[in-house]
Coordinates of C-alpha atoms in Angstrom, one line a residue:
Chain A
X1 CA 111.5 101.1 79.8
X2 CA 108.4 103.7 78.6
X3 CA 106.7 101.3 76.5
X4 CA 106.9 98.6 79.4
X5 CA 104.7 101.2 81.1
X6 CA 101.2 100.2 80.0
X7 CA 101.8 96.9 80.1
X8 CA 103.7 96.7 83.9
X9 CA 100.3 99.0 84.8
X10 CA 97.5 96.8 83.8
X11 CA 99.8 93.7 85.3
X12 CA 99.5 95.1 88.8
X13 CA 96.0 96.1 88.7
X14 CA 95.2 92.4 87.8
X15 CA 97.4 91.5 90.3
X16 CA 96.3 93.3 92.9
X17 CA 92.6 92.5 92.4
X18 CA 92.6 89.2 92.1
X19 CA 95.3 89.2 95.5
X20 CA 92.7 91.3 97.2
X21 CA 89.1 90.0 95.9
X22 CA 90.1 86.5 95.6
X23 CA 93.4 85.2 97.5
X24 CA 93.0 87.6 100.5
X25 CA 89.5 85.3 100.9
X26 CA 91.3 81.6 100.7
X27 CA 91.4 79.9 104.3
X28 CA 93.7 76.9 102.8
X29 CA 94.5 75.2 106.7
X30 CA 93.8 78.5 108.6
X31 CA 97.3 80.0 108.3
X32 CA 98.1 79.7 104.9
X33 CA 97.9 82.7 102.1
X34 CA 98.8 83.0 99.2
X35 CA 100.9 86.0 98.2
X36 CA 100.3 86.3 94.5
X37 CA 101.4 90.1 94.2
X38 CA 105.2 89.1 94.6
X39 CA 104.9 88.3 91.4
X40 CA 104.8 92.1 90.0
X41 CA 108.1 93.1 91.8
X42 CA 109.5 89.2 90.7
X43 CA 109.1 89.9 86.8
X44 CA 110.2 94.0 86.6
X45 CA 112.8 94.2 84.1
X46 CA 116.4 93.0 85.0
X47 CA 117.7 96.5 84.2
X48 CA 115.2 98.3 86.5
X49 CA 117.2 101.1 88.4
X50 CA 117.5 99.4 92.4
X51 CA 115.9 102.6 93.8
X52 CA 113.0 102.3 91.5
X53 CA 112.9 98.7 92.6
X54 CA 113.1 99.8 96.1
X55 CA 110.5 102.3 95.7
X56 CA 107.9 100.0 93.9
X57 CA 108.6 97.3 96.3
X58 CA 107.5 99.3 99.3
X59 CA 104.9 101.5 97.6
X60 CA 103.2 97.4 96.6
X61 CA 104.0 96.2 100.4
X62 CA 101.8 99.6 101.4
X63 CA 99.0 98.5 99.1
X64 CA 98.9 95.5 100.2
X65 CA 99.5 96.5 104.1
X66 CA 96.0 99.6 103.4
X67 CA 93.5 96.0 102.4
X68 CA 95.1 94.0 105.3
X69 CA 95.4 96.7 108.2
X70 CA 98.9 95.5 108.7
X71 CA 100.6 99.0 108.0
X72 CA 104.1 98.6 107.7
X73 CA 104.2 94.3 107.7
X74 CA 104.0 93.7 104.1
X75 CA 106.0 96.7 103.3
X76 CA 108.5 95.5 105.1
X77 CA 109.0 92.4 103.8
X78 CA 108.5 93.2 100.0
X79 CA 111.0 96.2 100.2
X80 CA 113.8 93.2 101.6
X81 CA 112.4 90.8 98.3
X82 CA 113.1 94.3 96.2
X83 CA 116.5 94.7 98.0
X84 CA 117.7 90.5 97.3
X85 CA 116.5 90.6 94.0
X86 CA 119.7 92.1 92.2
X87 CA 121.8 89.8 93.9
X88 CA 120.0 86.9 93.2
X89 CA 119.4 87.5 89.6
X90 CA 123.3 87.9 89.8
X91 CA 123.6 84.6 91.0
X92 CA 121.2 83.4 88.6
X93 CA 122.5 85.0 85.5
X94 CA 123.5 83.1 82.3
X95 CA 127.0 82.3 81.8
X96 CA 127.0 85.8 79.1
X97 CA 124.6 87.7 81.2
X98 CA 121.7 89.6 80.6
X99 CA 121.0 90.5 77.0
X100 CA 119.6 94.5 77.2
X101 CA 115.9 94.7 77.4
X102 CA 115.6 90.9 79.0
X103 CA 112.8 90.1 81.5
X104 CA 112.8 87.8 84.3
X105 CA 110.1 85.3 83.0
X106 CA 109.4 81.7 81.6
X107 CA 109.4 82.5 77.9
X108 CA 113.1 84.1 78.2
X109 CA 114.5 82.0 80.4
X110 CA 112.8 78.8 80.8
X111 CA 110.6 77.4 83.3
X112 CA 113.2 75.5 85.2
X113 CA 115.3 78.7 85.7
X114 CA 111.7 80.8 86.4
X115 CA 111.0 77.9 88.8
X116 CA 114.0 78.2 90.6
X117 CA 114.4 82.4 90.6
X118 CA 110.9 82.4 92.5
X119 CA 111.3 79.8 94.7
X120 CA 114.3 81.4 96.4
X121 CA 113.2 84.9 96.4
X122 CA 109.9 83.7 97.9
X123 CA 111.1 81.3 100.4
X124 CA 113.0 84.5 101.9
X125 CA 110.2 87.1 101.7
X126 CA 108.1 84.7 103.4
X127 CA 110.5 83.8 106.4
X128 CA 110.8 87.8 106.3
X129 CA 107.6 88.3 106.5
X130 CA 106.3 85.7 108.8
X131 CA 108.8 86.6 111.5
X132 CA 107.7 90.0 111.2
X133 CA 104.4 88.8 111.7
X134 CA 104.9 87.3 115.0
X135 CA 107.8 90.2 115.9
X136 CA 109.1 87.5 118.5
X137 CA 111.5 84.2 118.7
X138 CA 108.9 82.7 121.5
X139 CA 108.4 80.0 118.6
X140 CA 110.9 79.7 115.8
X141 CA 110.3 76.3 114.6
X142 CA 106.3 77.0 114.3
X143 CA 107.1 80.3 112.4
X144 CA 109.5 78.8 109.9
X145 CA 107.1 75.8 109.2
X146 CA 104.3 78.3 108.7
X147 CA 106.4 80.2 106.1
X148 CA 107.7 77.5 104.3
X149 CA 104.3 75.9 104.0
X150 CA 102.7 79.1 102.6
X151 CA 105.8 79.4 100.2
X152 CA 105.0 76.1 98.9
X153 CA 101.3 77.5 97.9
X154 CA 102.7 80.7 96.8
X155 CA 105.3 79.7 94.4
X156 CA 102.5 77.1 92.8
X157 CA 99.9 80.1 92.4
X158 CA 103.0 82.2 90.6
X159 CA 104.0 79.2 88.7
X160 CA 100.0 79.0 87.5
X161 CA 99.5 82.9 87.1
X162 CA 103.0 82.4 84.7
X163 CA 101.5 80.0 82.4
X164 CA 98.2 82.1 81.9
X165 CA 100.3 85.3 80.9
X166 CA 102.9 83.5 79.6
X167 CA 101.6 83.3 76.1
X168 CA 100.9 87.3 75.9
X169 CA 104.3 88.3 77.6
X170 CA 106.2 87.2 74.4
X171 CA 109.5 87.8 73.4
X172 CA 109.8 91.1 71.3
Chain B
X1 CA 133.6 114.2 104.2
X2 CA 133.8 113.5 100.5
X3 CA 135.2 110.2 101.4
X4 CA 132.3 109.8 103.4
X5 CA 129.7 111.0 100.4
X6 CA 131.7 108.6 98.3
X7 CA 130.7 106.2 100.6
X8 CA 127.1 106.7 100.4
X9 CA 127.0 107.0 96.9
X10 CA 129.0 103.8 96.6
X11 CA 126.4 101.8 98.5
X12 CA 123.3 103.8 98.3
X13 CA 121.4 100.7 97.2
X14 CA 121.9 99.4 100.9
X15 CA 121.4 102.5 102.7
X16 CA 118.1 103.1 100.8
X17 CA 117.2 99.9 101.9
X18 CA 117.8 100.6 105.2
X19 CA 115.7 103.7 105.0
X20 CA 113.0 101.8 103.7
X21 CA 113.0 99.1 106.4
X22 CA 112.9 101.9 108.9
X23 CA 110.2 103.8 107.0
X24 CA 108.1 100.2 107.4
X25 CA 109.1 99.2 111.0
X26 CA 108.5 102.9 112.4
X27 CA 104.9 102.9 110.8
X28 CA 104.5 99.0 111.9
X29 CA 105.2 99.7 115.6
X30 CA 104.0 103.1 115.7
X31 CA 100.4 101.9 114.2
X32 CA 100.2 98.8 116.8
X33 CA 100.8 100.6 119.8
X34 CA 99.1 103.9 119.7
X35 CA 95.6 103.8 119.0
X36 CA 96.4 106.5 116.1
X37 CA 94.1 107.2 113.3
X38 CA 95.4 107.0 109.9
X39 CA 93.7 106.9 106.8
X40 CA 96.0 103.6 105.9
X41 CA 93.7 101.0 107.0
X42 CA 90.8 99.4 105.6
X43 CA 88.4 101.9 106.7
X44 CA 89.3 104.5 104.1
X45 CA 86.8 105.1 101.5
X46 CA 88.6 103.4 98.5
X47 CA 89.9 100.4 100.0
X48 CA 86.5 99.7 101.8
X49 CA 84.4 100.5 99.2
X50 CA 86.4 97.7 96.6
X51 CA 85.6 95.4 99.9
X52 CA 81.8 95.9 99.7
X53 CA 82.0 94.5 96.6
X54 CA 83.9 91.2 97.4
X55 CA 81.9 91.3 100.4
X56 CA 78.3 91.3 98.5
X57 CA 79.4 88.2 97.3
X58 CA 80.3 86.5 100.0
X59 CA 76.7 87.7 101.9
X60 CA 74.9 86.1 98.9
X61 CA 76.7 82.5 99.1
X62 CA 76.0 82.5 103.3
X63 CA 72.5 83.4 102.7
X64 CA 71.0 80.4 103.8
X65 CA 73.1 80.4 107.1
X66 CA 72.1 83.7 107.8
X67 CA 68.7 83.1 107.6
X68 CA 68.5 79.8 110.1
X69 CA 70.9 82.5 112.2
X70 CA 67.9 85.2 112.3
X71 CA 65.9 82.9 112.6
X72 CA 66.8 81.0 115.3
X73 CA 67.5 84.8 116.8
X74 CA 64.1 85.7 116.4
X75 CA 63.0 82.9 118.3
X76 CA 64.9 83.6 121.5
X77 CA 63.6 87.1 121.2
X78 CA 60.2 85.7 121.4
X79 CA 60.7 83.7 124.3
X80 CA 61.8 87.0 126.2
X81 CA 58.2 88.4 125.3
X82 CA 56.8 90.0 128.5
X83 CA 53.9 87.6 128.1
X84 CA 56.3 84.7 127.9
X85 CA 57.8 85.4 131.4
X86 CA 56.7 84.4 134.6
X87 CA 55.6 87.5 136.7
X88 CA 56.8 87.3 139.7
X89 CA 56.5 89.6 142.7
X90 CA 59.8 91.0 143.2
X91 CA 59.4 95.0 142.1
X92 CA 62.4 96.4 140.9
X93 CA 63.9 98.7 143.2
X94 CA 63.0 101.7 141.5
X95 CA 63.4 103.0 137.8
X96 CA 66.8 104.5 137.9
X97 CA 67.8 100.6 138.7
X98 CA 66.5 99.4 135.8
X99 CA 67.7 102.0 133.7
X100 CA 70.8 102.1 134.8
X101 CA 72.2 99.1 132.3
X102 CA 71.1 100.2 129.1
X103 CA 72.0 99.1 125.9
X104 CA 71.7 100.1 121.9
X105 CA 71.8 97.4 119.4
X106 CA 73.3 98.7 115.7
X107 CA 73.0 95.7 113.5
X108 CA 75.9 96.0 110.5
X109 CA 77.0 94.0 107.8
X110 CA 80.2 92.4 107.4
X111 CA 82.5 93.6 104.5
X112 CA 85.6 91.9 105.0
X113 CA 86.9 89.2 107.5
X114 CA 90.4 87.4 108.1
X115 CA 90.9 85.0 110.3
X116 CA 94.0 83.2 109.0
X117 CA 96.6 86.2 110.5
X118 CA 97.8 86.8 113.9
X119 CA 96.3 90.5 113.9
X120 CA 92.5 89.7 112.3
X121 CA 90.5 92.5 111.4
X122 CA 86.5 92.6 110.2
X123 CA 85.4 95.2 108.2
X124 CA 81.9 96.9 108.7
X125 CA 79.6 98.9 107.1
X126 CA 78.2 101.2 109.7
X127 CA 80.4 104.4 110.4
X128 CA 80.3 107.5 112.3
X129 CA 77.2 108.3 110.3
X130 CA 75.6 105.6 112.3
X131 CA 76.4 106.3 116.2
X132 CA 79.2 103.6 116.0
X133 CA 81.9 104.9 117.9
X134 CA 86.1 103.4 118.3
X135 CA 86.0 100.5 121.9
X136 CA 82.3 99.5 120.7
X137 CA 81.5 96.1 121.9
X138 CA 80.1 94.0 118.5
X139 CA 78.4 90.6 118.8
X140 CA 76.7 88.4 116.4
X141 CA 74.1 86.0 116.9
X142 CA 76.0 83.5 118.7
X143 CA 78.5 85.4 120.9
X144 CA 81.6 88.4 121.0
X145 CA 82.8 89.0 117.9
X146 CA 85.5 91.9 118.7
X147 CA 85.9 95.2 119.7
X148 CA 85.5 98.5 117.5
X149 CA 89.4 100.1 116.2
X150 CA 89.0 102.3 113.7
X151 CA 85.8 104.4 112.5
X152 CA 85.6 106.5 109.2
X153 CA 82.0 108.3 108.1
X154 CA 80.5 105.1 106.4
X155 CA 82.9 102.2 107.4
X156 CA 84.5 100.8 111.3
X157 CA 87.0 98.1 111.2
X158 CA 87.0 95.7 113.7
X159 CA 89.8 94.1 116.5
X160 CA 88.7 90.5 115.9
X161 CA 88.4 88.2 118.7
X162 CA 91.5 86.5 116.6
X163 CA 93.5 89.0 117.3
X164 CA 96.3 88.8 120.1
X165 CA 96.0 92.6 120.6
X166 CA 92.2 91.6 121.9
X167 CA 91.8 90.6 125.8
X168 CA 88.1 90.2 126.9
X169 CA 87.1 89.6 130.7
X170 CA 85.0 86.4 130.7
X171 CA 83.3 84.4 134.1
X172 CA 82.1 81.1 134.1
X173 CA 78.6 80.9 133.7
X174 CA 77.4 78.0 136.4
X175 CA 80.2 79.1 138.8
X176 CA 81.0 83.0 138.3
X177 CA 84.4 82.8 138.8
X178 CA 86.2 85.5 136.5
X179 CA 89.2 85.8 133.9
X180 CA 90.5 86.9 130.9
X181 CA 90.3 85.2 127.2
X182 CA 92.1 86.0 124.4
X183 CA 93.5 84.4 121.6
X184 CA 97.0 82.5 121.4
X185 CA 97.5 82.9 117.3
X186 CA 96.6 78.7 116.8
X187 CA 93.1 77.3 116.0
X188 CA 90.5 79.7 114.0
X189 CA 87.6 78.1 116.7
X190 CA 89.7 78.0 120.2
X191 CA 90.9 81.0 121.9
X192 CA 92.6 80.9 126.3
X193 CA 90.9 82.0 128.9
X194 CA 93.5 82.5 131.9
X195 CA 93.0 83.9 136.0
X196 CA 90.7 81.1 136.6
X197 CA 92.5 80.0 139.9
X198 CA 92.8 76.4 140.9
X199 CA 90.4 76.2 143.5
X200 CA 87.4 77.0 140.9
X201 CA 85.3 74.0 140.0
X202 CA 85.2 73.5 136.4
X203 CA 84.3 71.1 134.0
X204 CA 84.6 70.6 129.9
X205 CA 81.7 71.7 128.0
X206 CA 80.7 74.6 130.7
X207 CA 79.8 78.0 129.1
X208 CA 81.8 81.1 129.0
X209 CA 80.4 84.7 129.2
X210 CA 81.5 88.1 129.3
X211 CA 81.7 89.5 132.8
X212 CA 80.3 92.8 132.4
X213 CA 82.6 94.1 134.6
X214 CA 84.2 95.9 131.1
X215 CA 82.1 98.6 130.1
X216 CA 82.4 97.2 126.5
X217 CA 80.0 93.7 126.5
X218 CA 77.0 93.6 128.6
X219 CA 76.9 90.4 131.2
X220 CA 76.3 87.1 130.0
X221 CA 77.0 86.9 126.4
X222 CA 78.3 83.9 125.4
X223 CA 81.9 83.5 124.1
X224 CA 82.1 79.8 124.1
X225 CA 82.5 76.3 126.1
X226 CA 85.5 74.6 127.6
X227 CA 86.8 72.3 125.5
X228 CA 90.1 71.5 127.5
X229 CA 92.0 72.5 130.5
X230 CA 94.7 72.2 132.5
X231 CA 95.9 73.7 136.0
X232 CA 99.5 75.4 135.2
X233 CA 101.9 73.9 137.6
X234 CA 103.2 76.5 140.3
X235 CA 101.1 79.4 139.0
X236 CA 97.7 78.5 140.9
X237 CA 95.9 79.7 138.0
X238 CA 94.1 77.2 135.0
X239 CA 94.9 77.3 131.7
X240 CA 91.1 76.8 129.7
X241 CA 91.0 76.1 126.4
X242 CA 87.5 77.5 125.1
X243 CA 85.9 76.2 122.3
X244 CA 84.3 79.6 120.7
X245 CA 80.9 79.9 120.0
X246 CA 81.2 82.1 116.7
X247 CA 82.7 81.0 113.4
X248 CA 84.8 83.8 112.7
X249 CA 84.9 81.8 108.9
X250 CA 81.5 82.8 108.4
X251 CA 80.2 85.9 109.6
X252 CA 78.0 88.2 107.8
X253 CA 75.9 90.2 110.3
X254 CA 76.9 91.6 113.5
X255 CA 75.4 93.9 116.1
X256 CA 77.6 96.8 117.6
X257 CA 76.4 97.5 121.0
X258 CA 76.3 101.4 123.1
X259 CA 76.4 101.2 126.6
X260 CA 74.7 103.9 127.7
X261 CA 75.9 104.5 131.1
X262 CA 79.1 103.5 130.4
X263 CA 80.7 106.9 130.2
X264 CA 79.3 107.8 133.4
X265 CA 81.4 104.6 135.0
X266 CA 84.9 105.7 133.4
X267 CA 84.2 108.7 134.7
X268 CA 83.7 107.0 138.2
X269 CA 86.4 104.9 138.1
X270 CA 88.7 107.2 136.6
X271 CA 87.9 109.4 139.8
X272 CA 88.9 106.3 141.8
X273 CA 92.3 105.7 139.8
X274 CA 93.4 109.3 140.2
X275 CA 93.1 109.1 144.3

């Protein structure tokens, strides 16, 4: 876990910038934002203790929430993707299970299982997080679309952000 | 009792989560309802002071806009020129009257904008340090922007008018009839103005002004023009849909405005409430 340090740190300052500088500035059709940052919580190793998770989840949702001014929104929604994870990586796990040390990412596990890891946990942080939002049921249908539509673009900017790192984050 | 500690200890991955989510929702209501301060918002030093720097590049790519904006500013300045205006004979009725609506001008410089939430927010360079104060009307070249939230020593952020929190009272310009506007969460460049009852004359593409009658936004600046309406059946009241004036997408300079007197007229009508 120690020497996963360094590395986990300078991950989720290049996250976090380019989610702040660059993403938070995208107006792709008015409602839609990308939420690149999911991807530090998604690819934590598989043995991380679940309070750690917890903890690093909502401590990223508060970042997130201090650039945004929506204190408590993002939080929110990325403590509930910390708190699904375990359960979904259950679901997802080999027919042996994890080997120790194993991360959740392309080069360990393919791209097809990557693809489909992220594209659950996402859909459900978004649909989280965009009820949240809107903290009403006035317009459920709109509110789903909206989430599933930025889903779409958020899953494709993880899937991109992947195959840039993907050669680095080797096997070792 | 140890049953119940076993219990806890057994699930503590659920229960933590539970703390968490009431941890986020606490903070989450407690920040949108009370006009609290709290360092946790994009005023703060670090979090504003990374923005500057996105935001210096954004001010460089709009340049060109900006400029036709000043410009175009500068030349409706000019026409207000003493020596531009008719004189007419009409005295004003004495100096307190003229001085009695008085307004300060601040300009500031965008650092960071949304527009693609529910809640938007506008980040601003001008703090404290600078006489801007929080429910400080701020306008840019082509109508409302928002209203003042938060203010730190070098930094204010900004309710957007895309920002459902955000009611304004507006008139009609030809017509004076008065309402409310405020955004409904849909299109970046429409917002609703609502009151306007049924027996008002209106017709697409008339302006619409703040009322004054807010201590916030002096009389007559523009918020936008009707694009659509409708009159809401069995409520006597229209539902407009306003076209705004500003392009909340590309805003780099604002103006917050002081009202000078306006302390003096809470004061008034807070006198009046408490009867």
């Amino acid at each position: 876990m120690i020497n996963y340090l360094g590395k986990y740190l300078i991950n989720f300052l290049v996250i976090v910038f380019i989610q702040v500088l660059i993403l938070n500035n995208l107006n792709l059709g008015g409602y839609i934002n990308p939420w690149l940052y999911l991807l530090f919580i998604l690819i934590l190793p598989v043995e991380i203790p679940d309070w750690m998770l917890l903890l690093i989840g909502f401590l990223t949702g508060l970042l997130m929430d201090m650039f945004l001014n929506t204190i408590g929104m993002h939080a929110s929604a990325t403590v509930f993707l910390a708190f699904i994870r375990p359960f979904l990586l259950r679901f997802f796990a080999p027919r042996d299970g994890y080997e120790p040390g194993s991360l959740p990412i392309p080069s360990h596990f393919g791209v097809g299982w990557f693809l489909k890891y992220v594209s659950v946990t996402v859909v459900a942080h978004h649909i989280f997080l965009f009820y949240v939002e809107v903290f009403n049921f006035d317009t459920p249908l709109l509110t789903l679309w909206k989430a599933i539509v930025s889903s779409v673009f958020t899953i494709a900017f993880i899937m991109v952000a992947q195959m840039f790192g993907a050669t680095k984050s080797s096997r070792s | 009792m140890i049953n119940f500690i076993r219990f806890i200890i057994r699930y503590h991955f659920f229960f933590l989560f539970l703390l968490f989510e009431v941890v986020c929702f606490y903070m989450l209501v407690s920040y949108n309802h009370h006009h609290r301060e709290t360092f946790l918002n994009s005023s703060n030093k670090i979090a504003a002071s990374i923005l500057t720097v996105s935001g210096s590049f954004t001010e460089y790519f709009s340049l060109k806009r900006s400029n036709e904006e000043l410009a175009r500013e500068n030349a409706y300045l000019r026409a207000m020129l003493p020596e531009n205006l008719r004189e007419t004979a009409a005295q004003p009725l004495n100096e307190n009257e003229r001085d009695s609506v008085n307004y300060i001008y601040y300009p500031a410089g965008v650092v960071h904008n949304s527009v693609n939430k529910l809640q938007n927010f506008i980040t601003i360079n001008r703090g404290a340090r600078d006489g801007i104060e929080p429910e400080m009307g701020v306008i840019s070249a082509r109508g409302v922007v928002g209203v003042v939230r938060h203010v730190s020593k070098n930094y204010s952020t900004v309710l957007s008018l895309l920002n459902t929190q955000v009611r304004v009272s507006a008139k009609l310009r030809d017509s004076d009839f008065f309402g409310s506007i405020a955004w409904d969460g849909n299109s970046v460049a429409h917002a609703i103005l609502s009151d306007i009852p049924a027996h008002a004359s209106i017709s697409i593409g008339e302006a619409v002004v703040t009322s004054g009658y807010s201590a916030i936004f002096p009389e007559g600046v523009l918020l936008g023009t009707i694009d659509d309406f409708e009159l809401l059946p069995g409520e006597g009241f229209y539902r407009i849909r306003v076209k705004l004036s500003v392009d909340f997408r590309r805003l780099t300079h604002v103006e917050v405005i002081e009202k000078i007197t306006s302390e003096e007229r809470l004061e008034l009508e807070k006198l009046t409430l408490d009867d």
